């Protein structure tokens, strides 16, 4: 429920428009917890209006910093996506379309077009529960952050564990080129078809060797208030094995056990676990059938 107008603070926040990351960090250091770094602000606004977070005295907009809204490729082919880049701009970028198709399919599942015109990829990641994160995880994304004096880059999976450091700005989401996949999927389940909080989100990439064995597998799940994560133990256990029905059954059991689902008003933990396992294994089963898979051990 939104906060009634009469309960909103009379003094509206001051808005600052820094032209560089360094200037943004100086302002954040100056105002501390009284300020918030903002790109699109769509997620933050819902928290302010619902009373989950107090509205800050100062909004530090990142929209005037060119590097934070850019999409570039470095000398070794890594794609650097500016965290302030709106989802709609990312979806229509030709370079992103040619290299990050899975991520673009995930963007299309986020809210409504009008929201995607404002919402940024970095804002979705900064929540640590965003629906784009499973897709980014299976793409092996990294996160670059700056504290002003130095920049650090670390795997997104590791960043999700600790969360953003205080007084630090995300400067890029980095995706390395990946080879062709036998299967690549992103699925989101909600209580209605569109414009709904996710119950479960899953993503995956499967690469097969010529003999039909698994060369590489990346699968991830999230949804609701769960912090998305890869199933790295399961991935390692099946790499090098033939994609068979017994192996898929083993993966299903492993996902049920290892998915760190969180209950809320929309769904409980058992439902989320079962849904995630069903979705992932169903997509891998399609890849098995597409490859002409057969298994004499099954009726």
Coordinates of C-alpha atoms in Angstrom, one line a residue:
X1 CA 0.0 0.0 0.0
X2 CA 1.4 3.4 -0.9
X3 CA 1.9 6.1 1.7
X4 CA -0.9 8.7 1.7
X5 CA 0.0 12.1 0.5
X6 CA -0.5 13.7 3.9
X7 CA 2.2 11.3 5.3
X8 CA 4.9 12.2 2.8
X9 CA 7.6 14.5 4.1
X10 CA 6.9 18.2 3.5
X11 CA 10.5 18.8 2.6
X12 CA 11.2 17.0 -0.7
X13 CA 14.8 15.6 -1.3
X14 CA 17.4 17.7 -2.9
X15 CA 18.6 16.3 -6.2
X16 CA 22.2 16.4 -7.2
X17 CA 23.5 15.8 -10.7
X18 CA 27.2 14.9 -10.6
X19 CA 29.2 14.6 -13.8
X20 CA 31.6 11.9 -12.7
X21 CA 31.8 8.9 -10.4
X22 CA 34.3 10.8 -8.3
X23 CA 31.9 13.7 -7.8
X24 CA 29.0 11.3 -7.0
X25 CA 31.2 9.6 -4.3
X26 CA 32.2 13.0 -2.8
X27 CA 28.5 13.8 -2.4
X28 CA 27.8 10.5 -0.9
X29 CA 30.6 10.8 1.6
X30 CA 29.4 14.3 2.4
X31 CA 25.8 13.3 3.1
X32 CA 26.3 9.7 4.3
X33 CA 23.1 7.8 5.1
X34 CA 21.0 11.0 4.4
X35 CA 21.7 10.5 0.7
X36 CA 20.9 7.8 -1.8
X37 CA 22.6 7.0 -5.2
X38 CA 19.8 6.8 -7.8
X39 CA 19.7 5.6 -11.5
X40 CA 16.1 5.0 -12.6
X41 CA 14.8 4.9 -9.0
X42 CA 11.9 2.6 -9.8
X43 CA 12.7 0.0 -7.0
X44 CA 13.7 2.7 -4.5
X45 CA 10.5 4.6 -5.1
X46 CA 8.4 1.5 -4.2
X47 CA 10.2 1.2 -0.9
X48 CA 9.7 4.8 0.0
X49 CA 6.1 4.8 -1.0
X50 CA 5.4 1.6 1.0
X51 CA 7.2 2.9 4.0
X52 CA 9.9 0.1 3.9
X53 CA 12.7 2.8 3.7
X54 CA 12.7 6.4 4.7
X55 CA 13.0 8.9 1.9
X56 CA 16.5 10.4 2.0
X57 CA 17.2 14.1 2.2
X58 CA 19.4 14.0 -0.9
X59 CA 19.2 12.1 -4.2
X60 CA 22.4 11.7 -6.1
X61 CA 21.5 11.0 -9.7
X62 CA 23.9 8.9 -11.8
X63 CA 22.1 9.7 -15.0
X64 CA 24.5 12.5 -16.1
X65 CA 27.6 10.3 -15.9
X66 CA 28.2 9.1 -19.5
X67 CA 30.3 6.0 -18.6
X68 CA 27.6 4.6 -16.4
X69 CA 25.0 4.5 -19.2
X70 CA 27.3 3.2 -21.9
X71 CA 27.7 -0.3 -23.4
X72 CA 31.3 -1.0 -24.7
X73 CA 33.5 -4.0 -25.7
X74 CA 37.1 -4.2 -24.6
X75 CA 40.1 -5.5 -26.5
X76 CA 39.5 -9.1 -25.5
X77 CA 35.8 -9.1 -26.3
X78 CA 34.3 -8.5 -22.8
X79 CA 31.1 -6.6 -22.8
X80 CA 30.9 -3.7 -20.2
X81 CA 27.4 -2.6 -19.5
X82 CA 26.9 0.6 -17.6
X83 CA 24.8 0.0 -14.5
X84 CA 22.6 3.1 -15.2
X85 CA 21.7 1.9 -18.7
X86 CA 17.9 1.6 -18.8
X87 CA 16.5 -1.8 -19.6
X88 CA 14.7 -0.5 -22.7
X89 CA 18.0 0.9 -24.1
X90 CA 19.8 -2.4 -23.4
X91 CA 17.0 -4.3 -25.2
X92 CA 17.4 -2.3 -28.4
X93 CA 21.2 -2.2 -28.4
X94 CA 22.5 -4.1 -31.5
X95 CA 25.7 -5.2 -29.8
X96 CA 23.8 -6.5 -26.8
X97 CA 21.3 -8.3 -29.1
X98 CA 24.2 -10.1 -30.8
X99 CA 26.0 -11.1 -27.7
X100 CA 23.6 -11.3 -24.7
X101 CA 20.4 -12.7 -26.1
X102 CA 19.6 -14.5 -22.8
X103 CA 19.9 -11.3 -20.8
X104 CA 17.7 -9.4 -23.2
X105 CA 15.0 -12.1 -22.9
X106 CA 15.1 -11.7 -19.2
X107 CA 14.8 -7.9 -19.5
X108 CA 11.6 -8.4 -21.5
X109 CA 10.1 -10.1 -18.4
X110 CA 10.7 -7.1 -16.1
X111 CA 7.6 -5.0 -15.3
X112 CA 5.9 -2.9 -18.1
X113 CA 7.5 -1.1 -21.0
X114 CA 7.1 2.3 -19.2
X115 CA 9.0 1.0 -16.2
X116 CA 11.7 -0.5 -18.4
X117 CA 12.3 3.0 -19.8
X118 CA 13.4 4.1 -16.4
X119 CA 14.6 1.0 -14.6
X120 CA 18.3 0.3 -14.9
X121 CA 20.2 -3.0 -15.0
X122 CA 22.4 -1.9 -12.1
X123 CA 19.4 -1.1 -10.0
X124 CA 18.0 -4.5 -10.6
X125 CA 21.3 -6.1 -9.5
X126 CA 21.7 -3.7 -6.5
X127 CA 18.5 -5.1 -5.0
X128 CA 20.3 -8.5 -4.7
X129 CA 17.0 -10.2 -5.5
X130 CA 16.4 -8.8 -9.0
X131 CA 14.9 -11.0 -11.7
X132 CA 17.8 -10.4 -14.1
X133 CA 20.3 -11.9 -11.7
X134 CA 19.8 -15.6 -12.6
X135 CA 20.5 -14.8 -16.3
X136 CA 23.6 -12.8 -15.4
X137 CA 24.8 -15.6 -13.1
X138 CA 24.7 -18.3 -15.9
X139 CA 26.4 -15.8 -18.2
X140 CA 29.3 -15.6 -15.7
X141 CA 28.8 -11.9 -15.1
X142 CA 31.2 -9.9 -13.0
X143 CA 30.7 -6.6 -11.2
X144 CA 33.0 -3.6 -11.2
X145 CA 32.8 -1.1 -8.4
X146 CA 34.7 2.1 -7.5
X147 CA 35.3 3.6 -4.1
X148 CA 36.9 6.7 -5.7
X149 CA 40.6 5.8 -5.3
X150 CA 40.5 2.3 -6.7
X151 CA 38.2 0.0 -8.7
X152 CA 37.6 -3.7 -8.0
X153 CA 36.0 -6.3 -10.2
X154 CA 34.7 -9.6 -8.7
X155 CA 32.2 -12.3 -9.8
X156 CA 28.6 -11.4 -9.4
X157 CA 28.1 -14.6 -7.4
X158 CA 30.6 -13.4 -4.8
X159 CA 29.3 -9.8 -4.8
X160 CA 25.8 -11.1 -4.0
X161 CA 27.1 -12.8 -0.8
X162 CA 28.5 -9.6 0.7
X163 CA 26.3 -7.0 -1.1
X164 CA 27.5 -3.5 -2.0
X165 CA 30.1 -1.9 0.1
X166 CA 29.2 1.4 1.8
X167 CA 30.1 4.6 -0.2
X168 CA 30.9 2.6 -3.4
X169 CA 29.5 3.0 -6.9
X170 CA 28.9 0.1 -9.3
X171 CA 30.6 1.1 -12.5
X172 CA 30.0 -1.8 -14.8
X173 CA 28.5 -5.2 -15.3
X174 CA 31.0 -7.3 -17.3
X175 CA 30.1 -10.3 -19.4
X176 CA 32.7 -12.4 -21.1
X177 CA 32.0 -14.0 -24.5
X178 CA 30.6 -17.5 -24.3
X179 CA 30.4 -20.2 -26.9
X180 CA 27.3 -21.5 -28.5
X181 CA 25.0 -23.5 -26.3
X182 CA 22.8 -26.5 -27.0
X183 CA 20.2 -24.9 -24.7
X184 CA 19.8 -21.5 -23.2
X185 CA 16.7 -20.5 -21.2
X186 CA 15.2 -17.9 -18.9
X187 CA 11.8 -18.4 -17.3
X188 CA 9.9 -16.4 -14.8
X189 CA 6.8 -17.6 -12.9
X190 CA 4.3 -15.2 -11.2
X191 CA 0.8 -15.3 -9.9
X192 CA -0.5 -13.7 -13.2
X193 CA 0.9 -13.4 -16.7
X194 CA 2.4 -10.0 -16.5
X195 CA 3.4 -7.1 -14.2
X196 CA 3.7 -9.3 -11.1
X197 CA 6.4 -10.0 -8.6
X198 CA 8.2 -13.2 -9.4
X199 CA 7.6 -16.4 -7.5
X200 CA 10.5 -18.2 -9.2
X201 CA 13.0 -17.2 -11.8
X202 CA 15.4 -19.7 -13.4
X203 CA 18.1 -19.5 -16.1
X204 CA 20.4 -22.0 -17.7
X205 CA 23.0 -22.6 -20.4
X206 CA 24.0 -26.1 -21.5
X207 CA 26.9 -27.0 -23.8
X208 CA 27.3 -30.5 -25.2
X209 CA 30.3 -32.3 -26.6
X210 CA 30.1 -34.1 -29.9
X211 CA 29.6 -37.4 -28.1
X212 CA 26.6 -36.0 -26.3
X213 CA 28.2 -35.6 -22.9
X214 CA 27.9 -32.4 -20.9
X215 CA 30.8 -30.0 -21.7
X216 CA 29.4 -27.2 -19.5
X217 CA 26.3 -26.5 -17.5
X218 CA 25.2 -23.4 -15.7
X219 CA 21.9 -23.2 -13.9
X220 CA 20.6 -20.6 -11.4
X221 CA 17.4 -19.9 -9.6
X222 CA 15.9 -17.0 -7.6
X223 CA 12.5 -15.3 -7.2
X224 CA 10.7 -13.3 -4.5
X225 CA 13.1 -12.4 -1.6
X226 CA 15.6 -15.1 -2.3
X227 CA 19.1 -14.1 -3.3
X228 CA 19.6 -15.9 -6.7
X229 CA 22.5 -18.4 -6.8
X230 CA 24.1 -20.9 -9.2
X231 CA 23.9 -24.7 -8.4
X232 CA 27.7 -25.0 -8.8
X233 CA 28.0 -28.3 -7.0
X234 CA 25.4 -29.9 -9.2
X235 CA 27.0 -28.4 -12.3
X236 CA 30.4 -29.8 -11.4
X237 CA 29.0 -33.3 -10.6
X238 CA 27.3 -33.7 -14.0
X239 CA 30.0 -32.2 -16.2
X240 CA 31.5 -34.9 -18.5
X241 CA 28.5 -37.2 -18.0
X242 CA 26.0 -38.2 -20.7
X243 CA 22.7 -36.3 -20.6
X244 CA 20.3 -39.0 -19.7
X245 CA 16.9 -39.3 -17.9
X246 CA 18.5 -40.7 -14.7
X247 CA 20.9 -37.7 -14.7
X248 CA 18.0 -35.3 -15.1
X249 CA 16.2 -37.0 -12.2
X250 CA 19.4 -36.6 -10.1
X251 CA 19.5 -32.9 -11.0
X252 CA 15.8 -32.5 -10.1
X253 CA 16.5 -34.0 -6.6
X254 CA 19.6 -31.8 -6.2
X255 CA 17.7 -28.6 -7.0
X256 CA 15.0 -29.4 -4.6
X257 CA 17.6 -29.9 -1.9
X258 CA 19.9 -27.0 -2.6
X259 CA 17.6 -24.1 -3.8
X260 CA 17.5 -21.5 -1.0
X261 CA 13.9 -20.4 -1.5
X262 CA 12.2 -17.9 0.8
X263 CA 8.5 -17.9 1.7
X264 CA 6.4 -14.8 1.4
X265 CA 2.7 -13.9 0.9
X266 CA 2.8 -15.2 -2.7
X267 CA 4.2 -18.8 -2.2
X268 CA 5.8 -21.1 0.3
X269 CA 9.2 -22.7 0.2
X270 CA 8.1 -26.2 -1.0
X271 CA 6.2 -24.7 -4.0
X272 CA 9.1 -22.5 -5.0
X273 CA 11.6 -25.4 -4.8
X274 CA 9.4 -27.8 -6.8
X275 CA 8.7 -25.1 -9.4
X276 CA 12.4 -24.3 -9.9
X277 CA 13.3 -27.9 -10.2
X278 CA 10.5 -28.6 -12.7
X279 CA 11.3 -25.6 -14.9
X280 CA 15.1 -26.3 -15.1
X281 CA 14.8 -30.0 -15.7
X282 CA 12.0 -29.5 -18.2
X283 CA 14.3 -27.2 -20.3
X284 CA 17.2 -29.6 -20.1
X285 CA 14.9 -32.5 -21.1
X286 CA 13.9 -30.5 -24.2
X287 CA 17.6 -30.3 -25.1
X288 CA 18.0 -34.0 -24.5
X289 CA 15.0 -34.8 -26.8
X290 CA 16.3 -32.3 -29.4
X291 CA 19.6 -34.1 -29.5
X292 CA 17.9 -37.4 -30.1
X293 CA 18.4 -38.7 -26.6
X294 CA 17.2 -42.1 -25.6
X295 CA 17.7 -44.1 -22.5
X296 CA 17.1 -47.9 -22.4
X297 CA 17.0 -47.8 -18.6
X298 CA 13.7 -45.9 -18.7
X299 CA 10.3 -47.3 -19.7

